[in-house]
Amino acid sequence: MAAGNAIRGTRVGSGPMRWAERGDQAPRRSVTYWCANGHVTEPAFAAEITPPDTWDCSRCGLPAGQDRQAPPERPKVEPYKSHLAYVKERRSDADGEAILQEALARMRQHRS
Ligand SMILES: [Zn+2]
């Protein structure tokens, strides 16, 4: 009975690693980070290190911060541009019209 309770009382798997079992480790502390998706990441740092403000979420890769209420913004990803979008950017509609008129003029010249 008593032994069973003791086993149940240990926090198995409560962190990324069970540092307590490794007596040769330098003192460590785990820092909790929250990402914009609400995932929790708890990396452990050596006690003398100042933990970084943000940490990549271990589940989705978004930057995670130590403030649960204000996780870092999702990084702005450039929307994918198709080849056509690039062409349209370079060549305005007016240019397209001019090219069309030029082509028509050339056709008329050729006919007459
Ligand atoms: Zn996440």
PDB file of N, CA and C and ligand atoms in Angstrom:
ATOM      1  N   MET A   1       0.831  -1.217   0.000  1.00  0.00           N
ATOM      2  CA  MET A   1       0.000   0.000   0.000  1.00  0.00           C
ATOM      3  C   MET A   1       0.858   1.257   0.000  1.00  0.00           C
ATOM      4  N   ALA A   2       1.702   1.373   1.021  1.00  0.00           N
ATOM      5  CA  ALA A   2       2.534   2.564   1.156  1.00  0.00           C
ATOM      6  C   ALA A   2       3.478   2.722  -0.031  1.00  0.00           C
ATOM      7  N   ALA A   3       4.074   1.609  -0.490  1.00  0.00           N
ATOM      8  CA  ALA A   3       4.995   1.657  -1.618  1.00  0.00           C
ATOM      9  C   ALA A   3       4.261   2.109  -2.869  1.00  0.00           C
ATOM     10  N   GLY A   4       3.054   1.600  -3.062  1.00  0.00           N
ATOM     11  CA  GLY A   4       2.259   1.966  -4.240  1.00  0.00           C
ATOM     12  C   GLY A   4       1.998   3.460  -4.281  1.00  0.00           C
ATOM     13  N   ASN A   5       1.669   4.015  -3.149  1.00  0.00           N
ATOM     14  CA  ASN A   5       1.414   5.449  -3.074  1.00  0.00           C
ATOM     15  C   ASN A   5       2.654   6.254  -3.411  1.00  0.00           C
ATOM     16  N   ALA A   6       3.790   5.750  -2.972  1.00  0.00           N
ATOM     17  CA  ALA A   6       5.037   6.464  -3.220  1.00  0.00           C
ATOM     18  C   ALA A   6       5.319   6.526  -4.712  1.00  0.00           C
ATOM     19  N   ILE A   7       5.099   5.405  -5.392  1.00  0.00           N
ATOM     20  CA  ILE A   7       5.345   5.381  -6.837  1.00  0.00           C
ATOM     21  C   ILE A   7       4.387   6.329  -7.548  1.00  0.00           C
ATOM     22  N   ARG A   8       3.143   6.273  -7.137  1.00  0.00           N
ATOM     23  CA  ARG A   8       2.159   7.128  -7.786  1.00  0.00           C
ATOM     24  C   ARG A   8       2.485   8.607  -7.543  1.00  0.00           C
ATOM     25  N   GLY A   9       3.129   8.876  -6.422  1.00  0.00           N
ATOM     26  CA  GLY A   9       3.420  10.252  -6.063  1.00  0.00           C
ATOM     27  C   GLY A   9       4.536  10.872  -6.878  1.00  0.00           C
ATOM     28  N   THR A  10       5.390  10.051  -7.519  1.00  0.00           N
ATOM     29  CA  THR A  10       6.469  10.635  -8.318  1.00  0.00           C
ATOM     30  C   THR A  10       5.897  11.191  -9.607  1.00  0.00           C
ATOM     31  N   ARG A  11       6.465  12.270 -10.029  1.00  0.00           N
ATOM     32  CA  ARG A  11       5.941  12.936 -11.228  1.00  0.00           C
ATOM     33  C   ARG A  11       6.667  12.393 -12.453  1.00  0.00           C
ATOM     34  N   VAL A  12       6.233  11.233 -12.881  1.00  0.00           N
ATOM     35  CA  VAL A  12       6.862  10.617 -14.039  1.00  0.00           C
ATOM     36  C   VAL A  12       6.442  11.358 -15.307  1.00  0.00           C
ATOM     37  N   GLY A  13       7.420  11.701 -16.091  1.00  0.00           N
ATOM     38  CA  GLY A  13       7.125  12.337 -17.375  1.00  0.00           C
ATOM     39  C   GLY A  13       6.576  13.737 -17.250  1.00  0.00           C
ATOM     40  N   SER A  14       6.855  14.407 -16.161  1.00  0.00           N
ATOM     41  CA  SER A  14       6.314  15.747 -15.980  1.00  0.00           C
ATOM     42  C   SER A  14       7.112  16.785 -16.755  1.00  0.00           C
ATOM     43  N   GLY A  15       8.313  16.436 -17.153  1.00  0.00           N
ATOM     44  CA  GLY A  15       9.135  17.384 -17.904  1.00  0.00           C
ATOM     45  C   GLY A  15       9.752  16.707 -19.105  1.00  0.00           C
ATOM     46  N   PRO A  16      10.501  17.469 -19.902  1.00  0.00           N
ATOM     47  CA  PRO A  16      11.159  16.873 -21.060  1.00  0.00           C
ATOM     48  C   PRO A  16      12.116  15.764 -20.657  1.00  0.00           C
ATOM     49  N   MET A  17      12.803  15.918 -19.544  1.00  0.00           N
ATOM     50  CA  MET A  17      13.716  14.903 -19.037  1.00  0.00           C
ATOM     51  C   MET A  17      13.646  14.917 -17.524  1.00  0.00           C
ATOM     52  N   ARG A  18      13.944  13.780 -16.943  1.00  0.00           N
ATOM     53  CA  ARG A  18      13.883  13.722 -15.489  1.00  0.00           C
ATOM     54  C   ARG A  18      15.274  13.969 -14.920  1.00  0.00           C
ATOM     55  N   TRP A  19      15.564  15.238 -14.737  1.00  0.00           N
ATOM     56  CA  TRP A  19      16.906  15.632 -14.318  1.00  0.00           C
ATOM     57  C   TRP A  19      17.266  15.067 -12.958  1.00  0.00           C
ATOM     58  N   ALA A  20      16.253  14.889 -12.130  1.00  0.00           N
ATOM     59  CA  ALA A  20      16.506  14.431 -10.763  1.00  0.00           C
ATOM     60  C   ALA A  20      17.225  13.087 -10.742  1.00  0.00           C
ATOM     61  N   GLU A  21      17.019  12.294 -11.790  1.00  0.00           N
ATOM     62  CA  GLU A  21      17.643  10.980 -11.826  1.00  0.00           C
ATOM     63  C   GLU A  21      19.109  11.044 -12.240  1.00  0.00           C
ATOM     64  N   ARG A  22      19.527  12.200 -12.734  1.00  0.00           N
ATOM     65  CA  ARG A  22      20.903  12.321 -13.202  1.00  0.00           C
ATOM     66  C   ARG A  22      21.666  13.235 -12.259  1.00  0.00           C
ATOM     67  N   GLY A  23      22.250  12.639 -11.259  1.00  0.00           N
ATOM     68  CA  GLY A  23      22.895  13.388 -10.198  1.00  0.00           C
ATOM     69  C   GLY A  23      24.069  14.233 -10.661  1.00  0.00           C
ATOM     70  N   ASP A  24      24.653  13.886 -11.825  1.00  0.00           N
ATOM     71  CA  ASP A  24      25.841  14.605 -12.276  1.00  0.00           C
ATOM     72  C   ASP A  24      25.494  15.876 -13.043  1.00  0.00           C
ATOM     73  N   GLN A  25      24.212  16.143 -13.244  1.00  0.00           N
ATOM     74  CA  GLN A  25      23.828  17.319 -14.004  1.00  0.00           C
ATOM     75  C   GLN A  25      24.007  18.599 -13.195  1.00  0.00           C
ATOM     76  N   ALA A  26      24.390  19.640 -13.899  1.00  0.00           N
ATOM     77  CA  ALA A  26      24.418  20.955 -13.268  1.00  0.00           C
ATOM     78  C   ALA A  26      22.973  21.342 -12.951  1.00  0.00           C
ATOM     79  N   PRO A  27      22.797  22.236 -11.982  1.00  0.00           N
ATOM     80  CA  PRO A  27      21.419  22.643 -11.655  1.00  0.00           C
ATOM     81  C   PRO A  27      20.703  23.182 -12.887  1.00  0.00           C
ATOM     82  N   ARG A  28      19.502  22.746 -13.059  1.00  0.00           N
ATOM     83  CA  ARG A  28      18.726  23.200 -14.211  1.00  0.00           C
ATOM     84  C   ARG A  28      17.361  23.670 -13.765  1.00  0.00           C
ATOM     85  N   ARG A  29      16.793  24.484 -14.622  1.00  0.00           N
ATOM     86  CA  ARG A  29      15.416  24.893 -14.367  1.00  0.00           C
ATOM     87  C   ARG A  29      14.696  24.833 -15.700  1.00  0.00           C
ATOM     88  N   SER A  30      13.457  24.442 -15.652  1.00  0.00           N
ATOM     89  CA  SER A  30      12.698  24.433 -16.888  1.00  0.00           C
ATOM     90  C   SER A  30      11.882  25.710 -16.969  1.00  0.00           C
ATOM     91  N   VAL A  31      11.791  26.241 -18.162  1.00  0.00           N
ATOM     92  CA  VAL A  31      11.058  27.478 -18.397  1.00  0.00           C
ATOM     93  C   VAL A  31       9.879  27.142 -19.297  1.00  0.00           C
ATOM     94  N   THR A  32       8.734  27.699 -18.952  1.00  0.00           N
ATOM     95  CA  THR A  32       7.529  27.393 -19.717  1.00  0.00           C
ATOM     96  C   THR A  32       7.293  28.462 -20.779  1.00  0.00           C
ATOM     97  N   TYR A  33       7.072  28.003 -22.006  1.00  0.00           N
ATOM     98  CA  TYR A  33       6.775  28.904 -23.119  1.00  0.00           C
ATOM     99  C   TYR A  33       5.429  28.518 -23.715  1.00  0.00           C
ATOM    100  N   TRP A  34       4.687  29.524 -24.138  1.00  0.00           N
ATOM    101  CA  TRP A  34       3.409  29.284 -24.812  1.00  0.00           C
ATOM    102  C   TRP A  34       3.477  29.856 -26.225  1.00  0.00           C
ATOM    103  N   CYS A  35       2.979  29.099 -27.188  1.00  0.00           N
ATOM    104  CA  CYS A  35       2.938  29.595 -28.564  1.00  0.00           C
ATOM    105  C   CYS A  35       1.537  30.121 -28.848  1.00  0.00           C
ATOM    106  N   ALA A  36       1.370  30.714 -30.037  1.00  0.00           N
ATOM    107  CA  ALA A  36       0.090  31.306 -30.409  1.00  0.00           C
ATOM    108  C   ALA A  36      -1.012  30.251 -30.516  1.00  0.00           C
ATOM    109  N   ASN A  37      -0.648  28.994 -30.663  1.00  0.00           N
ATOM    110  CA  ASN A  37      -1.633  27.913 -30.726  1.00  0.00           C
ATOM    111  C   ASN A  37      -1.957  27.340 -29.359  1.00  0.00           C
ATOM    112  N   GLY A  38      -1.361  27.907 -28.315  1.00  0.00           N
ATOM    113  CA  GLY A  38      -1.652  27.438 -26.964  1.00  0.00           C
ATOM    114  C   GLY A  38      -0.855  26.215 -26.546  1.00  0.00           C
ATOM    115  N   HIS A  39       0.137  25.828 -27.339  1.00  0.00           N
ATOM    116  CA  HIS A  39       0.973  24.697 -26.945  1.00  0.00           C
ATOM    117  C   HIS A  39       1.951  25.140 -25.861  1.00  0.00           C
ATOM    118  N   VAL A  40       2.301  24.204 -25.014  1.00  0.00           N
ATOM    119  CA  VAL A  40       3.249  24.493 -23.938  1.00  0.00           C
ATOM    120  C   VAL A  40       4.551  23.763 -24.229  1.00  0.00           C
ATOM    121  N   THR A  41       5.644  24.490 -24.177  1.00  0.00           N
ATOM    122  CA  THR A  41       6.968  23.901 -24.348  1.00  0.00           C
ATOM    123  C   THR A  41       7.765  24.228 -23.099  1.00  0.00           C
ATOM    124  N   GLU A  42       8.409  23.228 -22.554  1.00  0.00           N
ATOM    125  CA  GLU A  42       9.168  23.452 -21.318  1.00  0.00           C
ATOM    126  C   GLU A  42      10.609  22.988 -21.455  1.00  0.00           C
ATOM    127  N   PRO A  43      11.410  23.763 -22.167  1.00  0.00           N
ATOM    128  CA  PRO A  43      12.827  23.400 -22.246  1.00  0.00           C
ATOM    129  C   PRO A  43      13.513  23.648 -20.911  1.00  0.00           C
ATOM    130  N   ALA A  44      14.543  22.873 -20.627  1.00  0.00           N
ATOM    131  CA  ALA A  44      15.303  23.066 -19.389  1.00  0.00           C
ATOM    132  C   ALA A  44      16.623  23.753 -19.712  1.00  0.00           C
ATOM    133  N   PHE A  45      16.969  24.733 -18.929  1.00  0.00           N
ATOM    134  CA  PHE A  45      18.212  25.478 -19.126  1.00  0.00           C
ATOM    135  C   PHE A  45      19.107  25.325 -17.911  1.00  0.00           C
ATOM    136  N   ALA A  46      20.386  25.432 -18.158  1.00  0.00           N
ATOM    137  CA  ALA A  46      21.310  25.476 -17.029  1.00  0.00           C
ATOM    138  C   ALA A  46      20.957  26.697 -16.186  1.00  0.00           C
ATOM    139  N   ALA A  47      21.073  26.538 -14.880  1.00  0.00           N
ATOM    140  CA  ALA A  47      20.593  27.580 -13.969  1.00  0.00           C
ATOM    141  C   ALA A  47      21.278  28.924 -14.191  1.00  0.00           C
ATOM    142  N   GLU A  48      22.548  28.885 -14.645  1.00  0.00           N
ATOM    143  CA  GLU A  48      23.266  30.149 -14.791  1.00  0.00           C
ATOM    144  C   GLU A  48      22.951  30.855 -16.110  1.00  0.00           C
ATOM    145  N   ILE A  49      22.197  30.195 -16.977  1.00  0.00           N
ATOM    146  CA  ILE A  49      21.859  30.797 -18.270  1.00  0.00           C
ATOM    147  C   ILE A  49      20.566  31.586 -18.148  1.00  0.00           C
ATOM    148  N   THR A  50      20.535  32.748 -18.784  1.00  0.00           N
ATOM    149  CA  THR A  50      19.287  33.502 -18.851  1.00  0.00           C
ATOM    150  C   THR A  50      18.466  32.939 -20.010  1.00  0.00           C
ATOM    151  N   PRO A  51      17.293  32.415 -19.729  1.00  0.00           N
ATOM    152  CA  PRO A  51      16.506  31.817 -20.811  1.00  0.00           C
ATOM    153  C   PRO A  51      16.136  32.861 -21.861  1.00  0.00           C
ATOM    154  N   PRO A  52      16.097  32.467 -23.136  1.00  0.00           N
ATOM    155  CA  PRO A  52      15.719  33.424 -24.181  1.00  0.00           C
ATOM    156  C   PRO A  52      14.254  33.836 -24.043  1.00  0.00           C
ATOM    157  N   ASP A  53      13.925  35.002 -24.601  1.00  0.00           N
ATOM    158  CA  ASP A  53      12.549  35.498 -24.511  1.00  0.00           C
ATOM    159  C   ASP A  53      11.578  34.596 -25.263  1.00  0.00           C
ATOM    160  N   THR A  54      12.051  34.052 -26.359  1.00  0.00           N
ATOM    161  CA  THR A  54      11.175  33.187 -27.144  1.00  0.00           C
ATOM    162  C   THR A  54      11.863  31.859 -27.402  1.00  0.00           C
ATOM    163  N   TRP A  55      11.028  30.874 -27.686  1.00  0.00           N
ATOM    164  CA  TRP A  55      11.528  29.521 -27.920  1.00  0.00           C
ATOM    165  C   TRP A  55      10.622  28.902 -28.968  1.00  0.00           C
ATOM    166  N   ASP A  56      11.186  28.151 -29.884  1.00  0.00           N
ATOM    167  CA  ASP A  56      10.343  27.528 -30.901  1.00  0.00           C
ATOM    168  C   ASP A  56       9.470  26.449 -30.275  1.00  0.00           C
ATOM    169  N   CYS A  57       8.187  26.501 -30.571  1.00  0.00           N
ATOM    170  CA  CYS A  57       7.260  25.504 -30.056  1.00  0.00           C
ATOM    171  C   CYS A  57       7.682  24.128 -30.550  1.00  0.00           C
ATOM    172  N   SER A  58       7.672  23.155 -29.631  1.00  0.00           N
ATOM    173  CA  SER A  58       8.107  21.810 -30.007  1.00  0.00           C
ATOM    174  C   SER A  58       7.042  21.083 -30.812  1.00  0.00           C
ATOM    175  N   ARG A  59       5.837  21.619 -30.827  1.00  0.00           N
ATOM    176  CA  ARG A  59       4.753  20.930 -31.537  1.00  0.00           C
ATOM    177  C   ARG A  59       4.483  21.518 -32.910  1.00  0.00           C
ATOM    178  N   CYS A  60       4.478  22.846 -33.039  1.00  0.00           N
ATOM    179  CA  CYS A  60       4.128  23.432 -34.331  1.00  0.00           C
ATOM    180  C   CYS A  60       5.225  24.336 -34.872  1.00  0.00           C
ATOM    181  N   GLY A  61       6.270  24.601 -34.095  1.00  0.00           N
ATOM    182  CA  GLY A  61       7.393  25.371 -34.619  1.00  0.00           C
ATOM    183  C   GLY A  61       7.226  26.878 -34.556  1.00  0.00           C
ATOM    184  N   LEU A  62       6.053  27.344 -34.127  1.00  0.00           N
ATOM    185  CA  LEU A  62       5.876  28.788 -33.988  1.00  0.00           C
ATOM    186  C   LEU A  62       6.722  29.294 -32.821  1.00  0.00           C
ATOM    187  N   PRO A  63       7.113  30.563 -32.871  1.00  0.00           N
ATOM    188  CA  PRO A  63       7.821  31.103 -31.717  1.00  0.00           C
ATOM    189  C   PRO A  63       6.892  31.130 -30.505  1.00  0.00           C
ATOM    190  N   ALA A  64       7.425  30.724 -29.373  1.00  0.00           N
ATOM    191  CA  ALA A  64       6.637  30.703 -28.145  1.00  0.00           C
ATOM    192  C   ALA A  64       7.279  31.646 -27.136  1.00  0.00           C
ATOM    193  N   GLY A  65       6.449  32.293 -26.324  1.00  0.00           N
ATOM    194  CA  GLY A  65       6.953  33.253 -25.350  1.00  0.00           C
ATOM    195  C   GLY A  65       6.586  32.840 -23.941  1.00  0.00           C
ATOM    196  N   GLN A  66       7.174  33.541 -22.969  1.00  0.00           N
ATOM    197  CA  GLN A  66       6.944  33.187 -21.577  1.00  0.00           C
ATOM    198  C   GLN A  66       5.664  33.784 -21.021  1.00  0.00           C
ATOM    199  N   ASP A  67       5.045  34.684 -21.774  1.00  0.00           N
ATOM    200  CA  ASP A  67       3.794  35.275 -21.315  1.00  0.00           C
ATOM    201  C   ASP A  67       2.630  34.537 -21.969  1.00  0.00           C
ATOM    202  N   ARG A  68       1.926  33.766 -21.151  1.00  0.00           N
ATOM    203  CA  ARG A  68       0.841  32.949 -21.685  1.00  0.00           C
ATOM    204  C   ARG A  68      -0.250  33.798 -22.331  1.00  0.00           C
ATOM    205  N   GLN A  69      -0.486  34.986 -21.761  1.00  0.00           N
ATOM    206  CA  GLN A  69      -1.559  35.842 -22.270  1.00  0.00           C
ATOM    207  C   GLN A  69      -1.182  36.531 -23.575  1.00  0.00           C
ATOM    208  N   ALA A  70       0.106  36.656 -23.819  1.00  0.00           N
ATOM    209  CA  ALA A  70       0.560  37.382 -25.018  1.00  0.00           C
ATOM    210  C   ALA A  70       1.658  36.607 -25.728  1.00  0.00           C
ATOM    211  N   PRO A  71       1.308  35.490 -26.343  1.00  0.00           N
ATOM    212  CA  PRO A  71       2.337  34.735 -27.079  1.00  0.00           C
ATOM    213  C   PRO A  71       2.812  35.539 -28.280  1.00  0.00           C
ATOM    214  N   PRO A  72       4.008  35.254 -28.764  1.00  0.00           N
ATOM    215  CA  PRO A  72       4.518  36.020 -29.904  1.00  0.00           C
ATOM    216  C   PRO A  72       3.607  35.861 -31.118  1.00  0.00           C
ATOM    217  N   GLU A  73       3.613  36.909 -31.939  1.00  0.00           N
ATOM    218  CA  GLU A  73       2.828  36.884 -33.169  1.00  0.00           C
ATOM    219  C   GLU A  73       3.316  35.753 -34.069  1.00  0.00           C
ATOM    220  N   ARG A  74       2.382  35.222 -34.837  1.00  0.00           N
ATOM    221  CA  ARG A  74       2.820  34.279 -35.861  1.00  0.00           C
ATOM    222  C   ARG A  74       3.685  35.037 -36.855  1.00  0.00           C
ATOM    223  N   PRO A  75       4.788  34.442 -37.279  1.00  0.00           N
ATOM    224  CA  PRO A  75       5.626  35.146 -38.244  1.00  0.00           C
ATOM    225  C   PRO A  75       4.865  35.387 -39.537  1.00  0.00           C
ATOM    226  N   LYS A  76       5.053  36.585 -40.089  1.00  0.00           N
ATOM    227  CA  LYS A  76       4.357  36.921 -41.336  1.00  0.00           C
ATOM    228  C   LYS A  76       5.013  36.158 -42.488  1.00  0.00           C
ATOM    229  N   VAL A  77       4.224  35.351 -43.114  1.00  0.00           N
ATOM    230  CA  VAL A  77       4.739  34.571 -44.234  1.00  0.00           C
ATOM    231  C   VAL A  77       4.312  35.251 -45.530  1.00  0.00           C
ATOM    232  N   GLU A  78       5.280  35.487 -46.383  1.00  0.00           N
ATOM    233  CA  GLU A  78       4.982  36.080 -47.678  1.00  0.00           C
ATOM    234  C   GLU A  78       4.016  35.179 -48.432  1.00  0.00           C
ATOM    235  N   PRO A  79       2.884  35.740 -48.872  1.00  0.00           N
ATOM    236  CA  PRO A  79       1.961  34.887 -49.624  1.00  0.00           C
ATOM    237  C   PRO A  79       2.610  34.412 -50.921  1.00  0.00           C
ATOM    238  N   TYR A  80       2.301  33.205 -51.258  1.00  0.00           N
ATOM    239  CA  TYR A  80       2.879  32.629 -52.470  1.00  0.00           C
ATOM    240  C   TYR A  80       2.397  33.399 -53.682  1.00  0.00           C
ATOM    241  N   LYS A  81       3.350  33.753 -54.527  1.00  0.00           N
ATOM    242  CA  LYS A  81       3.001  34.481 -55.749  1.00  0.00           C
ATOM    243  C   LYS A  81       3.186  33.563 -56.944  1.00  0.00           C
ATOM    244  N   SER A  82       2.159  33.480 -57.741  1.00  0.00           N
ATOM    245  CA  SER A  82       2.259  32.666 -58.943  1.00  0.00           C
ATOM    246  C   SER A  82       3.085  33.403 -59.986  1.00  0.00           C
ATOM    247  N   HIS A  83       3.500  32.695 -60.999  1.00  0.00           N
ATOM    248  CA  HIS A  83       4.252  33.317 -62.088  1.00  0.00           C
ATOM    249  C   HIS A  83       3.412  34.416 -62.731  1.00  0.00           C
ATOM    250  N   LEU A  84       2.111  34.131 -62.877  1.00  0.00           N
ATOM    251  CA  LEU A  84       1.223  35.116 -63.499  1.00  0.00           C
ATOM    252  C   LEU A  84       1.190  36.407 -62.685  1.00  0.00           C
ATOM    253  N   ALA A  85       1.195  36.276 -61.362  1.00  0.00           N
ATOM    254  CA  ALA A  85       1.163  37.455 -60.505  1.00  0.00           C
ATOM    255  C   ALA A  85       2.402  38.318 -60.743  1.00  0.00           C
ATOM    256  N   TYR A  86       3.544  37.659 -60.905  1.00  0.00           N
ATOM    257  CA  TYR A  86       4.768  38.413 -61.177  1.00  0.00           C
ATOM    258  C   TYR A  86       4.680  39.117 -62.520  1.00  0.00           C
ATOM    259  N   VAL A  87       4.130  38.427 -63.517  1.00  0.00           N
ATOM    260  CA  VAL A  87       3.998  39.023 -64.847  1.00  0.00           C
ATOM    261  C   VAL A  87       3.077  40.234 -64.785  1.00  0.00           C
ATOM    262  N   LYS A  88       1.962  40.081 -64.070  1.00  0.00           N
ATOM    263  CA  LYS A  88       1.010  41.182 -63.961  1.00  0.00           C
ATOM    264  C   LYS A  88       1.638  42.367 -63.243  1.00  0.00           C
ATOM    265  N   GLU A  89       2.503  42.075 -62.279  1.00  0.00           N
ATOM    266  CA  GLU A  89       3.159  43.138 -61.537  1.00  0.00           C
ATOM    267  C   GLU A  89       4.071  43.949 -62.455  1.00  0.00           C
ATOM    268  N   ARG A  90       4.809  43.244 -63.257  1.00  0.00           N
ATOM    269  CA  ARG A  90       5.762  43.908 -64.154  1.00  0.00           C
ATOM    270  C   ARG A  90       5.048  44.648 -65.271  1.00  0.00           C
ATOM    271  N   ARG A  91       3.953  44.063 -65.759  1.00  0.00           N
ATOM    272  CA  ARG A  91       3.291  44.612 -66.925  1.00  0.00           C
ATOM    273  C   ARG A  91       1.898  45.067 -66.536  1.00  0.00           C
ATOM    274  N   SER A  92       1.682  46.344 -66.484  1.00  0.00           N
ATOM    275  CA  SER A  92       0.369  46.845 -66.091  1.00  0.00           C
ATOM    276  C   SER A  92      -0.642  46.581 -67.202  1.00  0.00           C
ATOM    277  N   ASP A  93      -1.894  46.783 -66.876  1.00  0.00           N
ATOM    278  CA  ASP A  93      -2.937  46.594 -67.879  1.00  0.00           C
ATOM    279  C   ASP A  93      -2.758  47.555 -69.042  1.00  0.00           C
ATOM    280  N   ALA A  94      -2.318  48.775 -68.734  1.00  0.00           N
ATOM    281  CA  ALA A  94      -2.112  49.771 -69.788  1.00  0.00           C
ATOM    282  C   ALA A  94      -1.050  49.289 -70.769  1.00  0.00           C
ATOM    283  N   ASP A  95       0.015  48.738 -70.232  1.00  0.00           N
ATOM    284  CA  ASP A  95       1.062  48.204 -71.094  1.00  0.00           C
ATOM    285  C   ASP A  95       0.508  47.103 -71.983  1.00  0.00           C
ATOM    286  N   GLY A  96      -0.306  46.253 -71.382  1.00  0.00           N
ATOM    287  CA  GLY A  96      -0.898  45.158 -72.142  1.00  0.00           C
ATOM    288  C   GLY A  96      -1.741  45.694 -73.295  1.00  0.00           C
ATOM    289  N   GLU A  97      -2.485  46.743 -73.016  1.00  0.00           N
ATOM    290  CA  GLU A  97      -3.333  47.363 -74.046  1.00  0.00           C
ATOM    291  C   GLU A  97      -2.470  47.929 -75.176  1.00  0.00           C
ATOM    292  N   ALA A  98      -1.384  48.594 -74.796  1.00  0.00           N
ATOM    293  CA  ALA A  98      -0.493  49.184 -75.789  1.00  0.00           C
ATOM    294  C   ALA A  98       0.100  48.104 -76.681  1.00  0.00           C
ATOM    295  N   ILE A  99       0.490  47.011 -76.071  1.00  0.00           N
ATOM    296  CA  ILE A  99       1.073  45.912 -76.846  1.00  0.00           C
ATOM    297  C   ILE A  99       0.036  45.354 -77.811  1.00  0.00           C
ATOM    298  N   LEU A 100      -1.209  45.273 -77.335  1.00  0.00           N
ATOM    299  CA  LEU A 100      -2.280  44.739 -78.175  1.00  0.00           C
ATOM    300  C   LEU A 100      -2.522  45.660 -79.379  1.00  0.00           C
ATOM    301  N   GLN A 101      -2.581  46.971 -79.100  1.00  0.00           N
ATOM    302  CA  GLN A 101      -2.812  47.934 -80.175  1.00  0.00           C
ATOM    303  C   GLN A 101      -1.680  47.894 -81.193  1.00  0.00           C
ATOM    304  N   GLU A 102      -0.469  47.760 -80.689  1.00  0.00           N
ATOM    305  CA  GLU A 102       0.691  47.694 -81.552  1.00  0.00           C
ATOM    306  C   GLU A 102       0.592  46.486 -82.479  1.00  0.00           C
ATOM    307  N   ALA A 103       0.192  45.366 -81.877  1.00  0.00           N
ATOM    308  CA  ALA A 103       0.075  44.135 -82.649  1.00  0.00           C
ATOM    309  C   ALA A 103      -1.003  44.283 -83.710  1.00  0.00           C
ATOM    310  N   LEU A 104      -2.140  44.923 -83.348  1.00  0.00           N
ATOM    311  CA  LEU A 104      -3.230  45.122 -84.301  1.00  0.00           C
ATOM    312  C   LEU A 104      -2.774  46.029 -85.439  1.00  0.00           C
ATOM    313  N   ALA A 105      -2.037  47.082 -85.074  1.00  0.00           N
ATOM    314  CA  ALA A 105      -1.560  48.025 -86.088  1.00  0.00           C
ATOM    315  C   ALA A 105      -0.644  47.311 -87.075  1.00  0.00           C
ATOM    316  N   ARG A 106       0.194  46.453 -86.546  1.00  0.00           N
ATOM    317  CA  ARG A 106       1.120  45.732 -87.401  1.00  0.00           C
ATOM    318  C   ARG A 106       0.360  44.799 -88.351  1.00  0.00           C
ATOM    319  N   MET A 107      -0.709  44.185 -87.840  1.00  0.00           N
ATOM    320  CA  MET A 107      -1.513  43.292 -88.662  1.00  0.00           C
ATOM    321  C   MET A 107      -2.178  44.072 -89.791  1.00  0.00           C
ATOM    322  N   ARG A 108      -2.662  45.288 -89.437  1.00  0.00           N
ATOM    323  CA  ARG A 108      -3.357  46.106 -90.460  1.00  0.00           C
ATOM    324  C   ARG A 108      -2.364  46.549 -91.527  1.00  0.00           C
ATOM    325  N   GLN A 109      -1.190  46.947 -91.068  1.00  0.00           N
ATOM    326  CA  GLN A 109      -0.158  47.360 -92.011  1.00  0.00           C
ATOM    327  C   GLN A 109       0.154  46.233 -92.991  1.00  0.00           C
ATOM    328  N   HIS A 110       0.272  45.061 -92.417  1.00  0.00           N
ATOM    329  CA  HIS A 110       0.648  43.896 -93.200  1.00  0.00           C
ATOM    330  C   HIS A 110      -0.406  43.615 -94.276  1.00  0.00           C
ATOM    331  N   ARG A 111      -1.680  43.847 -93.920  1.00  0.00           N
ATOM    332  CA  ARG A 111      -2.772  43.549 -94.854  1.00  0.00           C
ATOM    333  C   ARG A 111      -2.806  44.558 -96.002  1.00  0.00           C
ATOM    334  N   SER A 112      -2.578  45.843 -95.673  1.00  0.00           N
ATOM    335  CA  SER A 112      -2.751  46.855 -96.710  1.00  0.00           C
ATOM    336  C   SER A 112      -1.553  46.947 -97.656  1.00  0.00           C
TER     337      SER A 112
HETATM  338 ZN    ZN B   1       2.666  25.382 -30.937  1.00  0.00          ZN
END
